[in-house]
PDB file of C-alpha atoms and ligand atoms in Angstrom:
ATOM      1  CA  MET A   1     121.906 101.084 111.249  1.00  0.00           C
ATOM      2  CA  THR A   2     123.471 103.983 109.336  1.00  0.00           C
ATOM      3  CA  ASP A   3     121.481 107.175 109.000  1.00  0.00           C
ATOM      4  CA  ASP A   4     123.297 108.225 105.809  1.00  0.00           C
ATOM      5  CA  PRO A   5     120.431 108.171 103.269  1.00  0.00           C
ATOM      6  CA  TYR A   6     122.663 107.147 100.373  1.00  0.00           C
ATOM      7  CA  ILE A   7     124.315 104.259 102.219  1.00  0.00           C
ATOM      8  CA  LEU A   8     120.850 103.166 103.321  1.00  0.00           C
ATOM      9  CA  ALA A   9     119.612 103.347  99.726  1.00  0.00           C
ATOM     10  CA  GLN A  10     122.606 101.250  98.575  1.00  0.00           C
ATOM     11  CA  GLN A  11     121.747  98.658 101.224  1.00  0.00           C
ATOM     12  CA  ALA A  12     118.099  98.705 100.159  1.00  0.00           C
ATOM     13  CA  ALA A  13     119.142  98.337  96.505  1.00  0.00           C
ATOM     14  CA  GLU A  14     121.182  95.226  97.374  1.00  0.00           C
ATOM     15  CA  ALA A  15     118.238  93.804  99.313  1.00  0.00           C
ATOM     16  CA  LEU A  16     115.897  94.487  96.387  1.00  0.00           C
ATOM     17  CA  ARG A  17     118.198  92.663  93.991  1.00  0.00           C
ATOM     18  CA  ARG A  18     118.420  89.727  96.395  1.00  0.00           C
ATOM     19  CA  LYS A  19     114.672  89.473  96.939  1.00  0.00           C
ATOM     20  CA  LEU A  20     113.375  90.256  93.447  1.00  0.00           C
ATOM     21  CA  GLY A  21     115.776  88.083  91.455  1.00  0.00           C
ATOM     22  CA  ASP A  22     119.165  89.458  90.521  1.00  0.00           C
ATOM     23  CA  VAL A  23     118.025  91.178  87.319  1.00  0.00           C
ATOM     24  CA  ASP A  24     118.162  94.697  85.920  1.00  0.00           C
ATOM     25  CA  HIS A  25     114.743  96.260  86.070  1.00  0.00           C
ATOM     26  CA  HIS A  26     114.208  98.396  83.003  1.00  0.00           C
ATOM     27  CA  ALA A  27     111.960 100.885  84.771  1.00  0.00           C
ATOM     28  CA  ALA A  28     110.604 101.618  88.228  1.00  0.00           C
ATOM     29  CA  ILE A  29     107.007 102.682  88.785  1.00  0.00           C
ATOM     30  CA  VAL A  30     105.767 104.414  91.924  1.00  0.00           C
ATOM     31  CA  LEU A  31     102.057 103.843  92.455  1.00  0.00           C
ATOM     32  CA  GLY A  32      99.960 106.801  93.465  1.00  0.00           C
ATOM     33  CA  SER A  33      96.526 106.614  95.097  1.00  0.00           C
ATOM     34  CA  GLY A  34      94.289 104.358  93.059  1.00  0.00           C
ATOM     35  CA  TRP A  35      96.814 103.540  90.305  1.00  0.00           C
ATOM     36  CA  GLY A  36      97.074  99.839  91.224  1.00  0.00           C
ATOM     37  CA  PRO A  37      94.591  98.549  88.609  1.00  0.00           C
ATOM     38  CA  ALA A  38      96.504 100.237  85.736  1.00  0.00           C
ATOM     39  CA  VAL A  39      99.775  98.679  86.758  1.00  0.00           C
ATOM     40  CA  ASP A  40      98.188  95.258  87.252  1.00  0.00           C
ATOM     41  CA  LYS A  41      97.733  95.184  83.460  1.00  0.00           C
ATOM     42  CA  ILE A  42     101.449  95.485  82.703  1.00  0.00           C
ATOM     43  CA  GLY A  43     102.244  91.820  83.054  1.00  0.00           C
ATOM     44  CA  GLU A  44     102.685  88.964  85.462  1.00  0.00           C
ATOM     45  CA  THR A  45     104.156  89.513  88.912  1.00  0.00           C
ATOM     46  CA  VAL A  46     107.161  87.228  89.260  1.00  0.00           C
ATOM     47  CA  ALA A  47     108.365  88.287  92.708  1.00  0.00           C
ATOM     48  CA  GLU A  48     107.103  90.422  95.557  1.00  0.00           C
ATOM     49  CA  VAL A  49     108.648  91.678  98.775  1.00  0.00           C
ATOM     50  CA  SER A  50     107.185  93.730 101.614  1.00  0.00           C
ATOM     51  CA  ILE A  51     108.905  97.071 102.145  1.00  0.00           C
ATOM     52  CA  THR A  52     109.278  96.069 105.790  1.00  0.00           C
ATOM     53  CA  GLU A  53     111.898  93.544 104.616  1.00  0.00           C
ATOM     54  CA  ILE A  54     113.942  96.244 102.890  1.00  0.00           C
ATOM     55  CA  PRO A  55     116.237  98.493 104.977  1.00  0.00           C
ATOM     56  CA  GLY A  56     115.256 102.085 105.625  1.00  0.00           C
ATOM     57  CA  PHE A  57     111.470 102.238 105.255  1.00  0.00           C
ATOM     58  CA  PRO A  58     109.036 103.575 107.827  1.00  0.00           C
ATOM     59  CA  ALA A  59     105.797 101.652 108.385  1.00  0.00           C
ATOM     60  CA  THR A  60     103.283 103.221 105.948  1.00  0.00           C
ATOM     61  CA  THR A  61     100.043 104.581 107.289  1.00  0.00           C
ATOM     62  CA  VAL A  62      97.980 106.350 104.640  1.00  0.00           C
ATOM     63  CA  LEU A  63      94.707 104.824 103.522  1.00  0.00           C
ATOM     64  CA  GLY A  64      94.928 102.784 100.341  1.00  0.00           C
ATOM     65  CA  HIS A  65      98.690 102.272 100.463  1.00  0.00           C
ATOM     66  CA  LYS A  66     100.148  98.863 101.047  1.00  0.00           C
ATOM     67  CA  GLY A  67     103.899  98.703 101.116  1.00  0.00           C
ATOM     68  CA  VAL A  68     105.330  96.244  98.600  1.00  0.00           C
ATOM     69  CA  PHE A  69     107.807  96.045  95.769  1.00  0.00           C
ATOM     70  CA  ARG A  70     106.724  93.858  92.873  1.00  0.00           C
ATOM     71  CA  SER A  71     108.835  92.636  90.003  1.00  0.00           C
ATOM     72  CA  VAL A  72     106.691  92.350  86.893  1.00  0.00           C
ATOM     73  CA  GLN A  73     107.512  90.647  83.593  1.00  0.00           C
ATOM     74  CA  ALA A  74     106.556  92.900  80.678  1.00  0.00           C
ATOM     75  CA  GLY A  75     107.467  91.087  77.477  1.00  0.00           C
ATOM     76  CA  ASP A  76     111.211  90.566  77.694  1.00  0.00           C
ATOM     77  CA  ARG A  77     111.606  93.337  80.272  1.00  0.00           C
ATOM     78  CA  ARG A  78     111.323  93.373  84.034  1.00  0.00           C
ATOM     79  CA  ILE A  79     109.691  96.342  85.720  1.00  0.00           C
ATOM     80  CA  VAL A  80     109.791  97.079  89.444  1.00  0.00           C
ATOM     81  CA  VAL A  81     106.677  98.569  91.006  1.00  0.00           C
ATOM     82  CA  MET A  82     106.579 100.225  94.412  1.00  0.00           C
ATOM     83  CA  ALA A  83     103.200 100.386  96.110  1.00  0.00           C
ATOM     84  CA  GLY A  84     103.079 102.289  99.384  1.00  0.00           C
ATOM     85  CA  ARG A  85     104.587 105.656  98.780  1.00  0.00           C
ATOM     86  CA  VAL A  86     105.988 107.607 101.729  1.00  0.00           C
ATOM     87  CA  HIS A  87     104.668 111.164 102.110  1.00  0.00           C
ATOM     88  CA  LEU A  88     106.028 114.277 103.804  1.00  0.00           C
ATOM     89  CA  TYR A  89     102.675 114.791 105.511  1.00  0.00           C
ATOM     90  CA  GLU A  90     103.116 111.577 107.478  1.00  0.00           C
ATOM     91  CA  GLY A  91     105.952 113.368 109.249  1.00  0.00           C
ATOM     92  CA  HIS A  92     108.806 111.703 107.381  1.00  0.00           C
ATOM     93  CA  PRO A  93     111.854 113.691 106.310  1.00  0.00           C
ATOM     94  CA  PRO A  94     112.565 114.185 102.577  1.00  0.00           C
ATOM     95  CA  ALA A  95     115.211 111.426 102.607  1.00  0.00           C
ATOM     96  CA  LYS A  96     112.561 108.869 103.668  1.00  0.00           C
ATOM     97  CA  VAL A  97     110.104 110.183 101.076  1.00  0.00           C
ATOM     98  CA  VAL A  98     112.587 109.464  98.269  1.00  0.00           C
ATOM     99  CA  HIS A  99     114.157 106.306  99.730  1.00  0.00           C
ATOM    100  CA  GLY A 100     112.129 103.979  97.511  1.00  0.00           C
ATOM    101  CA  VAL A 101     113.007 105.829  94.322  1.00  0.00           C
ATOM    102  CA  ARG A 102     116.687 105.985  95.257  1.00  0.00           C
ATOM    103  CA  SER A 103     116.744 102.294  96.101  1.00  0.00           C
ATOM    104  CA  MET A 104     115.153 101.266  92.792  1.00  0.00           C
ATOM    105  CA  VAL A 105     117.481 103.506  90.768  1.00  0.00           C
ATOM    106  CA  LEU A 106     120.560 102.237  92.611  1.00  0.00           C
ATOM    107  CA  ALA A 107     119.278  98.702  91.966  1.00  0.00           C
ATOM    108  CA  GLY A 108     119.489  99.453  88.246  1.00  0.00           C
ATOM    109  CA  ALA A 109     116.267 101.148  87.075  1.00  0.00           C
ATOM    110  CA  LYS A 110     117.169 103.919  84.624  1.00  0.00           C
ATOM    111  CA  ILE A 111     113.586 105.161  84.156  1.00  0.00           C
ATOM    112  CA  VAL A 112     111.273 106.215  86.990  1.00  0.00           C
ATOM    113  CA  VAL A 113     107.542 106.545  86.352  1.00  0.00           C
ATOM    114  CA  LEU A 114     105.801 108.556  89.071  1.00  0.00           C
ATOM    115  CA  THR A 115     102.023 108.351  89.284  1.00  0.00           C
ATOM    116  CA  ASN A 116      99.765 110.332  91.571  1.00  0.00           C
ATOM    117  CA  ALA A 117      96.299 111.632  92.305  1.00  0.00           C
ATOM    118  CA  CYS A 118      95.938 115.393  92.111  1.00  0.00           C
ATOM    119  CA  GLY A 119      93.552 118.302  92.096  1.00  0.00           C
ATOM    120  CA  GLY A 120      93.060 119.997  88.729  1.00  0.00           C
ATOM    121  CA  LEU A 121      92.652 123.725  88.229  1.00  0.00           C
ATOM    122  CA  ARG A 122      93.268 124.405  84.543  1.00  0.00           C
ATOM    123  CA  PRO A 123      89.980 125.463  82.950  1.00  0.00           C
ATOM    124  CA  GLY A 124      88.358 122.492  81.267  1.00  0.00           C
ATOM    125  CA  MET A 125      90.024 119.857  83.452  1.00  0.00           C
ATOM    126  CA  LYS A 126      87.678 117.129  84.667  1.00  0.00           C
ATOM    127  CA  PRO A 127      87.901 114.494  87.398  1.00  0.00           C
ATOM    128  CA  GLY A 128      89.115 111.272  85.822  1.00  0.00           C
ATOM    129  CA  GLU A 129      91.530 112.985  83.438  1.00  0.00           C
ATOM    130  CA  PRO A 130      95.132 111.726  83.332  1.00  0.00           C
ATOM    131  CA  VAL A 131      97.734 114.426  82.625  1.00  0.00           C
ATOM    132  CA  LEU A 132     101.429 114.104  81.772  1.00  0.00           C
ATOM    133  CA  ILE A 133     103.580 116.201  84.060  1.00  0.00           C
ATOM    134  CA  ARG A 134     105.574 118.593  81.861  1.00  0.00           C
ATOM    135  CA  ASP A 135     107.255 120.383  84.751  1.00  0.00           C
ATOM    136  CA  HIS A 136     106.780 121.002  88.442  1.00  0.00           C
ATOM    137  CA  ILE A 137     106.950 123.686  91.096  1.00  0.00           C
ATOM    138  CA  ASN A 138     108.332 122.340  94.365  1.00  0.00           C
ATOM    139  CA  PHE A 139     106.258 124.227  96.936  1.00  0.00           C
ATOM    140  CA  THR A 140     107.049 121.812  99.763  1.00  0.00           C
ATOM    141  CA  GLY A 141     109.827 124.087 101.007  1.00  0.00           C
ATOM    142  CA  VAL A 142     112.264 121.187 101.274  1.00  0.00           C
ATOM    143  CA  SER A 143     114.622 119.169  99.079  1.00  0.00           C
ATOM    144  CA  PRO A 144     115.858 115.575  99.267  1.00  0.00           C
ATOM    145  CA  LEU A 145     119.300 116.855  98.210  1.00  0.00           C
ATOM    146  CA  THR A 146     119.975 118.997 101.285  1.00  0.00           C
ATOM    147  CA  GLY A 147     123.007 117.725 103.190  1.00  0.00           C
ATOM    148  CA  PRO A 148     126.305 116.157 102.184  1.00  0.00           C
ATOM    149  CA  ASN A 149     126.417 115.132  98.527  1.00  0.00           C
ATOM    150  CA  PRO A 150     127.953 111.844  97.401  1.00  0.00           C
ATOM    151  CA  ASP A 151     129.722 113.162  94.293  1.00  0.00           C
ATOM    152  CA  ALA A 152     130.175 109.652  92.902  1.00  0.00           C
ATOM    153  CA  LEU A 153     126.382 109.213  92.744  1.00  0.00           C
ATOM    154  CA  GLY A 154     125.214 112.596  91.504  1.00  0.00           C
ATOM    155  CA  PRO A 155     126.029 116.288  91.155  1.00  0.00           C
ATOM    156  CA  ARG A 156     125.781 118.809  93.987  1.00  0.00           C
ATOM    157  CA  PHE A 157     123.733 121.217  91.846  1.00  0.00           C
ATOM    158  CA  VAL A 158     121.194 119.350  89.755  1.00  0.00           C
ATOM    159  CA  ASP A 159     119.868 120.725  86.462  1.00  0.00           C
ATOM    160  CA  LEU A 160     116.087 120.298  86.470  1.00  0.00           C
ATOM    161  CA  THR A 161     115.513 121.585  82.938  1.00  0.00           C
ATOM    162  CA  ASP A 162     113.559 118.769  81.306  1.00  0.00           C
ATOM    163  CA  CYS A 163     113.160 117.068  84.671  1.00  0.00           C
ATOM    164  CA  TYR A 164     110.296 115.104  83.068  1.00  0.00           C
ATOM    165  CA  ALA A 165     111.993 113.621  79.989  1.00  0.00           C
ATOM    166  CA  PRO A 166     110.608 114.945  76.685  1.00  0.00           C
ATOM    167  CA  ARG A 167     111.454 111.550  75.139  1.00  0.00           C
ATOM    168  CA  LEU A 168     109.197 109.732  77.595  1.00  0.00           C
ATOM    169  CA  ARG A 169     106.374 112.258  77.284  1.00  0.00           C
ATOM    170  CA  GLN A 170     106.470 111.913  73.512  1.00  0.00           C
ATOM    171  CA  ALA A 171     106.368 108.121  73.834  1.00  0.00           C
ATOM    172  CA  ALA A 172     103.282 108.357  76.064  1.00  0.00           C
ATOM    173  CA  GLN A 173     101.556 110.807  73.724  1.00  0.00           C
ATOM    174  CA  ALA A 174     102.333 108.613  70.724  1.00  0.00           C
ATOM    175  CA  LEU A 175     100.407 105.827  72.486  1.00  0.00           C
ATOM    176  CA  ASP A 176      97.599 108.075  73.722  1.00  0.00           C
ATOM    177  CA  PRO A 177      97.286 111.292  71.690  1.00  0.00           C
ATOM    178  CA  ALA A 178      94.517 112.509  74.014  1.00  0.00           C
ATOM    179  CA  LEU A 179      97.023 112.952  76.886  1.00  0.00           C
ATOM    180  CA  THR A 180      97.619 116.619  77.688  1.00  0.00           C
ATOM    181  CA  GLU A 181     100.566 118.035  79.622  1.00  0.00           C
ATOM    182  CA  GLY A 182     100.561 120.255  82.676  1.00  0.00           C
ATOM    183  CA  VAL A 183     102.597 121.806  85.469  1.00  0.00           C
ATOM    184  CA  TYR A 184     102.251 120.034  88.823  1.00  0.00           C
ATOM    185  CA  VAL A 185     102.671 122.020  92.007  1.00  0.00           C
ATOM    186  CA  GLY A 186     103.747 119.957  94.998  1.00  0.00           C
ATOM    187  CA  PHE A 187     102.369 121.086  98.375  1.00  0.00           C
ATOM    188  CA  PRO A 188     103.419 119.572 101.716  1.00  0.00           C
ATOM    189  CA  GLY A 189      99.860 118.729 102.803  1.00  0.00           C
ATOM    190  CA  PRO A 190      98.125 117.051 104.542  1.00  0.00           C
ATOM    191  CA  MET A 191      95.446 119.742 104.323  1.00  0.00           C
ATOM    192  CA  PHE A 192      94.070 120.524 100.903  1.00  0.00           C
ATOM    193  CA  GLU A 193      94.856 123.973  99.544  1.00  0.00           C
ATOM    194  CA  THR A 194      92.862 127.113 100.253  1.00  0.00           C
ATOM    195  CA  PRO A 195      91.042 128.821  97.369  1.00  0.00           C
ATOM    196  CA  ALA A 196      93.576 131.668  97.668  1.00  0.00           C
ATOM    197  CA  GLU A 197      96.446 129.182  97.272  1.00  0.00           C
ATOM    198  CA  ILE A 198      94.791 127.714  94.206  1.00  0.00           C
ATOM    199  CA  GLY A 199      94.433 131.256  92.806  1.00  0.00           C
ATOM    200  CA  MET A 200      98.172 131.730  93.377  1.00  0.00           C
ATOM    201  CA  VAL A 201      98.994 128.411  91.678  1.00  0.00           C
ATOM    202  CA  GLY A 202      96.954 129.443  88.635  1.00  0.00           C
ATOM    203  CA  ARG A 203      98.793 132.759  88.373  1.00  0.00           C
ATOM    204  CA  TRP A 204     102.097 130.884  88.629  1.00  0.00           C
ATOM    205  CA  GLY A 205     101.193 128.730  85.659  1.00  0.00           C
ATOM    206  CA  GLY A 206     100.352 125.601  87.627  1.00  0.00           C
ATOM    207  CA  ASP A 207      97.702 123.207  86.321  1.00  0.00           C
ATOM    208  CA  MET A 208      97.581 120.534  89.047  1.00  0.00           C
ATOM    209  CA  VAL A 209      98.212 120.389  92.790  1.00  0.00           C
ATOM    210  CA  GLY A 210      99.189 117.429  94.932  1.00  0.00           C
ATOM    211  CA  MET A 211     101.197 116.205  97.905  1.00  0.00           C
ATOM    212  CA  SER A 212     103.779 113.908  96.330  1.00  0.00           C
ATOM    213  CA  THR A 213     105.995 113.389  93.273  1.00  0.00           C
ATOM    214  CA  VAL A 214     108.218 116.492  93.251  1.00  0.00           C
ATOM    215  CA  LEU A 215     110.800 115.243  95.771  1.00  0.00           C
ATOM    216  CA  GLU A 216     110.941 111.828  94.102  1.00  0.00           C
ATOM    217  CA  ALA A 217     111.452 113.418  90.679  1.00  0.00           C
ATOM    218  CA  ILE A 218     114.323 115.514  92.056  1.00  0.00           C
ATOM    219  CA  ALA A 219     115.983 112.481  93.682  1.00  0.00           C
ATOM    220  CA  ALA A 220     115.655 110.405  90.506  1.00  0.00           C
ATOM    221  CA  ARG A 221     117.191 113.152  88.333  1.00  0.00           C
ATOM    222  CA  HIS A 222     120.020 113.576  90.844  1.00  0.00           C
ATOM    223  CA  LEU A 223     120.948 109.923  90.304  1.00  0.00           C
ATOM    224  CA  GLY A 224     120.657 110.309  86.524  1.00  0.00           C
ATOM    225  CA  ALA A 225     117.408 108.420  85.924  1.00  0.00           C
ATOM    226  CA  GLU A 226     114.856 109.633  83.382  1.00  0.00           C
ATOM    227  CA  VAL A 227     111.484 110.599  84.860  1.00  0.00           C
ATOM    228  CA  LEU A 228     107.949 110.326  83.562  1.00  0.00           C
ATOM    229  CA  GLY A 229     105.100 111.756  85.640  1.00  0.00           C
ATOM    230  CA  LEU A 230     101.446 110.807  85.261  1.00  0.00           C
ATOM    231  CA  ALA A 231      98.996 112.785  87.360  1.00  0.00           C
ATOM    232  CA  LEU A 232      95.414 111.738  87.620  1.00  0.00           C
ATOM    233  CA  VAL A 233      92.960 114.563  88.258  1.00  0.00           C
ATOM    234  CA  THR A 234      90.671 113.088  90.894  1.00  0.00           C
ATOM    235  CA  ASN A 235      88.914 116.327  91.810  1.00  0.00           C
ATOM    236  CA  LEU A 236      88.756 119.988  90.896  1.00  0.00           C
ATOM    237  CA  ALA A 237      90.936 122.125  93.158  1.00  0.00           C
ATOM    238  CA  ALA A 238      89.693 124.189  96.101  1.00  0.00           C
ATOM    239  CA  GLY A 239      87.397 127.084  95.356  1.00  0.00           C
ATOM    240  CA  LEU A 240      86.453 125.931  91.858  1.00  0.00           C
ATOM    241  CA  PRO A 241      82.800 125.156  91.153  1.00  0.00           C
ATOM    242  CA  GLY A 242      82.349 121.409  91.683  1.00  0.00           C
ATOM    243  CA  ALA A 243      85.442 120.979  93.895  1.00  0.00           C
ATOM    244  CA  ASN A 244      85.050 117.929  96.128  1.00  0.00           C
ATOM    245  CA  PHE A 245      87.383 116.508  98.756  1.00  0.00           C
ATOM    246  CA  ASP A 246      85.749 113.299  99.869  1.00  0.00           C
ATOM    247  CA  HIS A 247      88.692 110.864 100.239  1.00  0.00           C
ATOM    248  CA  GLU A 248      86.621 107.827  99.236  1.00  0.00           C
ATOM    249  CA  GLU A 249      85.318 109.580  96.120  1.00  0.00           C
ATOM    250  CA  ILE A 250      88.838 110.681  95.190  1.00  0.00           C
ATOM    251  CA  LEU A 251      90.044 107.073  95.468  1.00  0.00           C
ATOM    252  CA  GLU A 252      87.043 105.857  93.467  1.00  0.00           C
ATOM    253  CA  VAL A 253      87.697 108.294  90.591  1.00  0.00           C
ATOM    254  CA  ALA A 254      91.359 107.232  90.649  1.00  0.00           C
ATOM    255  CA  ARG A 255      90.447 103.526  90.549  1.00  0.00           C
ATOM    256  CA  ALA A 256      87.958 103.919  87.695  1.00  0.00           C
ATOM    257  CA  THR A 257      90.400 105.884  85.540  1.00  0.00           C
ATOM    258  CA  ALA A 258      93.380 103.729  86.391  1.00  0.00           C
ATOM    259  CA  GLU A 259      91.474 100.769  85.025  1.00  0.00           C
ATOM    260  CA  ARG A 260      91.193 102.600  81.698  1.00  0.00           C
ATOM    261  CA  MET A 261      94.904 103.454  81.801  1.00  0.00           C
ATOM    262  CA  GLY A 262      95.911  99.786  81.964  1.00  0.00           C
ATOM    263  CA  GLY A 263      96.368  99.529  78.192  1.00  0.00           C
ATOM    264  CA  LEU A 264      98.581 102.607  78.125  1.00  0.00           C
ATOM    265  CA  PHE A 265     100.802 101.218  80.878  1.00  0.00           C
ATOM    266  CA  HIS A 266     101.028  97.854  79.182  1.00  0.00           C
ATOM    267  CA  ASP A 267     102.274  99.445  75.954  1.00  0.00           C
ATOM    268  CA  LEU A 268     104.323 102.203  77.572  1.00  0.00           C
ATOM    269  CA  VAL A 269     106.688  99.973  79.528  1.00  0.00           C
ATOM    270  CA  ARG A 270     107.395  98.021  76.345  1.00  0.00           C
ATOM    271  CA  ALA A 271     107.941 101.186  74.258  1.00  0.00           C
ATOM    272  CA  ILE A 272     110.244 103.277  76.478  1.00  0.00           C
TER     273      ILE A 272
HETATM  274  N1  HPA B 301      95.042 118.877  96.380  1.00  0.00           N
HETATM  275  C1  HPA B 301      96.158 118.239  96.808  1.00  0.00           C
HETATM  276  N2  HPA B 301      96.340 116.953  96.677  1.00  0.00           N
HETATM  277  C2  HPA B 301      95.381 116.222  96.086  1.00  0.00           C
HETATM  278  C3  HPA B 301      94.216 116.812  95.610  1.00  0.00           C
HETATM  279  C4  HPA B 301      94.021 118.206  95.775  1.00  0.00           C
HETATM  280  O1  HPA B 301      93.014 118.819  95.380  1.00  0.00           O
HETATM  281  N3  HPA B 301      93.463 115.797  95.086  1.00  0.00           N
HETATM  282  C5  HPA B 301      94.159 114.654  95.225  1.00  0.00           C
HETATM  283  N4  HPA B 301      95.338 114.904  95.826  1.00  0.00           N
END
């Protein structure tokens, strides 16, 4: 098997098209912790394939993640959903972390919706609050674009101004005017941040912290896809009064809110 990440993503894209019905998926959605119930409301699943049947994926390990791609009918559109995100903290290199996003974009998805669970630090944020990602700070120290660049697929130096498409954020806010926007800071994990790190993030202008999303957003922009990011505040960040890091409670907050977000997802994939 090749170890060129772009050739591998092309092979995975072909496999996805073979297994999910040879159709163009309008958008790709990456499911973050607990987001399953929201996406279940989009429409009927018409095809499903385990990521183990698609070239290039590691076996996933993290609690609450089951590795599948689903093709969902949303009105007259098809949407591809990836459940079972790959994280840096599992020990995988950046190319593996973004392999799913690359594969779905190369299979035809021109919009990538990234969902996640995060810690919130902006004053007033509460567990259970969904926030649109307006911008990010990549504090992982790595990039999925390091290495040879396939110029036919994307530019060597990628412009990340408006990485999270204003058009898509406006569409989401038109459907749910209560949605606020924030800056997401991506940490490598797997440990939660220290209170001093959260103090630093606040001074940088960050509103949320998490362990995913930023590398996938970069890879999607590199291939020319539009990106929408939805972060769900599952807990207040380290050092804040009321901060809580119980993994089960974080998943439970995510599940309860995701249920409420089902209507937004249903309408969003039809509107964008
Ligand atoms: N920090 C980092 N990642 C997270 C958090 C957090 O507080 N909550 C959920 N994912």
